[in-house]
Amino acid sequence: MTESGLDRCGSRGFFGVEFDVMGRSSVLRAYCSLPRVEDTVAHADASNLDEPLNWRATFVGWIFPGMGQILLGHRRRGVYAMTGVVGLFLGGIFVGGVDCVDRREDALWFYAQAGVGPIAFGADWVNSSLLKTGRIGELVDSPPPFMSRDAPPKVSTFKSVTPMNEIGTLYCALAGLMNIVVILDALKRRPLEGSEREE
Amino acid sequence: MTTLVAYIPFLEPCGMFGVYYWVLVAPLVFGIAVVYRATHDATLAGFWSRTGLFTIKSTFAMGLLALGMYLFVYFVLPILPAS
């Protein structure tokens, strides 16, 4: 830590200090040059509580992530939110396969994944109508259920197992939960009017 | 090689990570950071810098937690008295 670092950062950084290792402190120095936290964090504003809730933007935001913000005029913010949510969801399916979204077998996970909106239901439809019916891939016998005389269920050769399935499921579920955050943000965000639209 | 050629993205799980699946925590945190910053910050100035720092700090914190858990399980637990 250097004295000059303290002088330069002051209250502008999170920590207010600068670590100087072997004369290099690029990360924290870059951070100190960012706007102050109090200028960037959206604090609760009492006057905002009386504003009407944006139910239309909320619904549109559930139909497709980030569209609620775009509808309210916060185009850049909406595109960022859309990138994050859709990226997480597609990343999950890419890692674990479409079997990660399963309304019947993983119902609890699907409750979280459904936050993404129709995309999650579409992925579940692809899984149940294409993979589980054997229209894509093959259906093979699975190990018989423990202590059961029932015939072993047939599963798709594309069914995902191993940590890839768990991580893919987690990605998709977190995408849904984060989209709920985005939806709630659209519910209360102040719409931009006229020249304000387009941040 | 056959597995690689037959791989159909998005339909079947990706097998390229193998035992290094844990590296996927970094893009996961990055995605969360993008959404968090997009909804949390009043202005979008320095958006990608903040997102990058959020990702680095969160991933580093999780790594430290994992290291702490490793040390606890492999070095602390064995020396505890078993009754």
Short mmCIF file of N, CA and C in Angstrom, two decimals, chain A residues 14 27 31 34-35 40-42 76-77 80-81 84-85 88 90 93-98 131 136 158 160 163-164 167 171 174 178 181-182 185 189, chain B residues 7-14 17-18 21 24-25 27-28 31-32 34-50 53 57:
data_model
loop_
_atom_site.label_atom_id
_atom_site.label_comp_id
_atom_site.label_asym_id
_atom_site.label_seq_id
_atom_site.Cartn_x
_atom_site.Cartn_y
_atom_site.Cartn_z
N PHE A 14 -13.77 1.22 -3.79
CA PHE A 14 -14.44 0.46 -2.76
C PHE A 14 -13.62 0.46 -1.48
N VAL A 27 -4.88 -3.29 -11.43
CA VAL A 27 -6.29 -3.65 -11.25
C VAL A 27 -6.99 -2.67 -10.34
N TYR A 31 -9.72 0.38 -10.91
CA TYR A 31 -10.97 0.39 -10.17
C TYR A 31 -11.18 1.75 -9.50
N LEU A 34 -12.83 4.46 -11.48
CA LEU A 34 -14.24 4.35 -11.83
C LEU A 34 -15.05 5.35 -11.00
N PRO A 35 -16.28 5.65 -11.42
CA PRO A 35 -17.12 6.54 -10.63
C PRO A 35 -17.34 5.97 -9.23
N THR A 40 -23.22 5.21 -8.54
CA THR A 40 -23.63 4.17 -9.47
C THR A 40 -24.70 3.24 -8.91
N VAL A 41 -24.74 3.05 -7.63
CA VAL A 41 -25.71 2.12 -7.05
C VAL A 41 -27.07 2.79 -6.98
N ALA A 42 -28.06 2.07 -7.45
CA ALA A 42 -29.41 2.61 -7.44
C ALA A 42 -29.99 2.50 -6.03
N ARG A 76 -29.91 -0.01 -23.68
CA ARG A 76 -28.60 -0.62 -23.40
C ARG A 76 -28.68 -1.56 -22.20
N ARG A 77 -29.39 -1.13 -21.19
CA ARG A 77 -29.54 -1.94 -19.99
C ARG A 77 -30.27 -3.25 -20.33
N TYR A 80 -27.95 -5.63 -22.20
CA TYR A 80 -27.00 -6.27 -21.28
C TYR A 80 -27.69 -7.39 -20.49
N ALA A 81 -28.88 -7.09 -19.98
CA ALA A 81 -29.61 -8.11 -19.21
C ALA A 81 -29.95 -9.30 -20.09
N GLY A 84 -26.88 -11.44 -20.63
CA GLY A 84 -26.55 -12.26 -19.46
C GLY A 84 -27.48 -13.45 -19.30
N VAL A 85 -28.79 -13.19 -19.36
CA VAL A 85 -29.76 -14.26 -19.09
C VAL A 85 -29.75 -15.30 -20.21
N LEU A 88 -26.51 -17.25 -20.23
CA LEU A 88 -26.46 -18.29 -19.19
C LEU A 88 -27.31 -19.50 -19.59
N LEU A 90 -28.40 -20.50 -22.65
CA LEU A 90 -27.83 -21.25 -23.78
C LEU A 90 -26.53 -21.94 -23.38
N ILE A 93 -27.46 -25.16 -21.71
CA ILE A 93 -27.87 -26.21 -22.65
C ILE A 93 -26.67 -26.69 -23.46
N PHE A 94 -25.77 -25.77 -23.76
CA PHE A 94 -24.57 -26.17 -24.50
C PHE A 94 -23.72 -27.14 -23.67
N VAL A 95 -23.59 -26.85 -22.39
CA VAL A 95 -22.74 -27.68 -21.54
C VAL A 95 -23.41 -29.02 -21.23
N GLY A 96 -24.68 -28.97 -20.84
CA GLY A 96 -25.32 -30.19 -20.36
C GLY A 96 -26.30 -30.82 -21.32
N GLY A 97 -26.51 -30.21 -22.48
CA GLY A 97 -27.49 -30.76 -23.41
C GLY A 97 -28.89 -30.29 -23.03
N VAL A 98 -29.80 -30.47 -23.96
CA VAL A 98 -31.17 -29.98 -23.73
C VAL A 98 -31.87 -30.78 -22.64
N LEU A 131 -36.17 -35.93 -27.82
CA LEU A 131 -35.21 -36.86 -27.20
C LEU A 131 -35.91 -38.03 -26.52
N ILE A 136 -34.94 -38.27 -32.01
CA ILE A 136 -33.51 -37.98 -32.20
C ILE A 136 -32.75 -38.89 -31.26
N PHE A 158 -29.05 -39.56 -25.73
CA PHE A 158 -28.59 -38.19 -25.54
C PHE A 158 -28.82 -37.69 -24.12
N SER A 160 -28.26 -36.62 -20.55
CA SER A 160 -27.00 -36.20 -19.95
C SER A 160 -26.91 -36.66 -18.51
N PRO A 163 -21.24 -34.69 -14.04
CA PRO A 163 -21.27 -33.28 -13.63
C PRO A 163 -21.72 -32.32 -14.72
N MET A 164 -21.57 -32.70 -15.98
CA MET A 164 -22.02 -31.81 -17.06
C MET A 164 -23.51 -31.53 -16.95
N ILE A 167 -24.06 -29.13 -13.93
CA ILE A 167 -23.65 -27.76 -14.21
C ILE A 167 -24.59 -27.12 -15.21
N TYR A 171 -26.74 -23.79 -14.55
CA TYR A 171 -26.69 -22.62 -15.44
C TYR A 171 -28.12 -22.18 -15.80
N LEU A 174 -30.05 -20.76 -12.80
CA LEU A 174 -29.60 -19.43 -12.42
C LEU A 174 -30.02 -18.39 -13.47
N MET A 178 -32.04 -15.20 -12.36
CA MET A 178 -31.56 -13.85 -12.69
C MET A 178 -32.58 -13.11 -13.54
N VAL A 181 -34.93 -11.39 -11.38
CA VAL A 181 -34.35 -10.12 -10.92
C VAL A 181 -34.58 -9.04 -12.00
N VAL A 182 -34.32 -9.41 -13.25
CA VAL A 182 -34.50 -8.46 -14.36
C VAL A 182 -35.97 -8.04 -14.48
N ASP A 185 -36.82 -5.68 -11.78
CA ASP A 185 -36.22 -4.38 -12.11
C ASP A 185 -37.11 -3.62 -13.09
N ARG A 189 -38.75 0.13 -12.62
CA ARG A 189 -37.85 1.11 -13.24
C ARG A 189 -38.65 2.24 -13.90
N TYR B 7 -20.60 -35.41 -31.92
CA TYR B 7 -21.18 -34.48 -30.95
C TYR B 7 -22.12 -33.49 -31.62
N ILE B 8 -23.33 -33.39 -31.09
CA ILE B 8 -24.31 -32.44 -31.61
C ILE B 8 -24.53 -31.37 -30.54
N PRO B 9 -24.04 -30.14 -30.76
CA PRO B 9 -24.17 -29.11 -29.73
C PRO B 9 -25.63 -28.85 -29.37
N PHE B 10 -25.86 -28.59 -28.12
CA PHE B 10 -27.17 -28.25 -27.54
C PHE B 10 -28.10 -29.45 -27.41
N LEU B 11 -27.86 -30.53 -28.13
CA LEU B 11 -28.72 -31.70 -27.98
C LEU B 11 -28.13 -32.68 -26.98
N GLU B 12 -26.85 -32.82 -27.01
CA GLU B 12 -26.22 -33.74 -26.06
C GLU B 12 -25.16 -33.00 -25.26
N PRO B 13 -24.83 -33.53 -24.09
CA PRO B 13 -23.88 -32.81 -23.23
C PRO B 13 -22.50 -32.71 -23.85
N CYS B 14 -21.86 -31.60 -23.52
CA CYS B 14 -20.52 -31.33 -24.02
C CYS B 14 -19.51 -32.12 -23.19
N PHE B 17 -14.86 -30.94 -21.37
CA PHE B 17 -14.25 -30.42 -20.16
C PHE B 17 -13.68 -31.51 -19.26
N GLY B 18 -14.26 -32.70 -19.34
CA GLY B 18 -13.73 -33.82 -18.55
C GLY B 18 -13.69 -33.51 -17.08
N TYR B 21 -14.30 -29.71 -15.27
CA TYR B 21 -15.62 -29.07 -15.35
C TYR B 21 -15.73 -27.88 -14.40
N LEU B 24 -15.94 -24.13 -15.32
CA LEU B 24 -17.17 -23.53 -15.81
C LEU B 24 -17.80 -22.57 -14.80
N VAL B 25 -17.26 -22.55 -13.61
CA VAL B 25 -17.79 -21.61 -12.61
C VAL B 25 -17.49 -20.16 -13.04
N PRO B 27 -17.39 -18.67 -16.24
CA PRO B 27 -18.42 -18.08 -17.10
C PRO B 27 -19.78 -17.98 -16.41
N LEU B 28 -20.04 -18.88 -15.48
CA LEU B 28 -21.29 -18.80 -14.72
C LEU B 28 -21.34 -17.50 -13.92
N GLY B 31 -21.79 -14.46 -16.22
CA GLY B 31 -23.19 -14.25 -16.64
C GLY B 31 -24.00 -13.60 -15.54
N ILE B 32 -23.81 -14.06 -14.32
CA ILE B 32 -24.52 -13.47 -13.19
C ILE B 32 -24.10 -12.01 -13.01
N VAL B 34 -23.01 -9.92 -15.28
CA VAL B 34 -23.58 -9.07 -16.34
C VAL B 34 -25.00 -8.64 -15.95
N VAL B 35 -25.80 -9.61 -15.51
CA VAL B 35 -27.19 -9.29 -15.16
C VAL B 35 -27.24 -8.41 -13.91
N TYR B 36 -26.41 -8.75 -12.94
CA TYR B 36 -26.41 -7.98 -11.70
C TYR B 36 -26.05 -6.53 -11.95
N ARG B 37 -24.99 -6.32 -12.73
CA ARG B 37 -24.57 -4.95 -13.00
C ARG B 37 -25.61 -4.21 -13.85
N ALA B 38 -26.25 -4.92 -14.77
CA ALA B 38 -27.24 -4.26 -15.63
C ALA B 38 -28.46 -3.80 -14.86
N THR B 39 -28.78 -4.47 -13.77
CA THR B 39 -29.98 -4.10 -13.02
C THR B 39 -29.65 -3.27 -11.78
N HIS B 40 -28.45 -3.40 -11.25
CA HIS B 40 -28.13 -2.81 -9.96
C HIS B 40 -27.61 -1.39 -10.06
N ASP B 41 -26.80 -1.11 -11.09
CA ASP B 41 -26.14 0.18 -11.17
C ASP B 41 -27.06 1.25 -11.75
N ALA B 42 -26.95 2.45 -11.19
CA ALA B 42 -27.78 3.56 -11.67
C ALA B 42 -27.32 4.04 -13.04
N THR B 43 -26.02 4.01 -13.28
CA THR B 43 -25.51 4.37 -14.61
C THR B 43 -24.71 3.18 -15.14
N LEU B 44 -24.56 3.18 -16.45
CA LEU B 44 -23.85 2.06 -17.06
C LEU B 44 -22.41 2.44 -17.43
N ALA B 45 -21.92 3.51 -16.82
CA ALA B 45 -20.53 3.91 -17.07
C ALA B 45 -19.59 2.85 -16.51
N GLY B 46 -18.61 2.46 -17.29
CA GLY B 46 -17.66 1.44 -16.85
C GLY B 46 -18.29 0.09 -16.60
N PHE B 47 -19.30 -0.22 -17.40
CA PHE B 47 -20.07 -1.45 -17.17
C PHE B 47 -19.19 -2.70 -17.22
N TRP B 48 -18.40 -2.82 -18.30
CA TRP B 48 -17.62 -4.05 -18.47
C TRP B 48 -16.48 -4.14 -17.46
N SER B 49 -15.94 -2.98 -17.06
CA SER B 49 -14.90 -3.01 -16.03
C SER B 49 -15.47 -3.54 -14.72
N ARG B 50 -16.61 -3.01 -14.36
CA ARG B 50 -17.25 -3.45 -13.12
C ARG B 50 -17.64 -4.92 -13.18
N LEU B 53 -14.52 -7.00 -12.78
CA LEU B 53 -14.04 -7.02 -11.40
C LEU B 53 -14.95 -7.87 -10.50
N LYS B 57 -13.50 -11.01 -8.49
CA LYS B 57 -13.59 -11.06 -7.02
C LYS B 57 -14.44 -12.23 -6.55
#
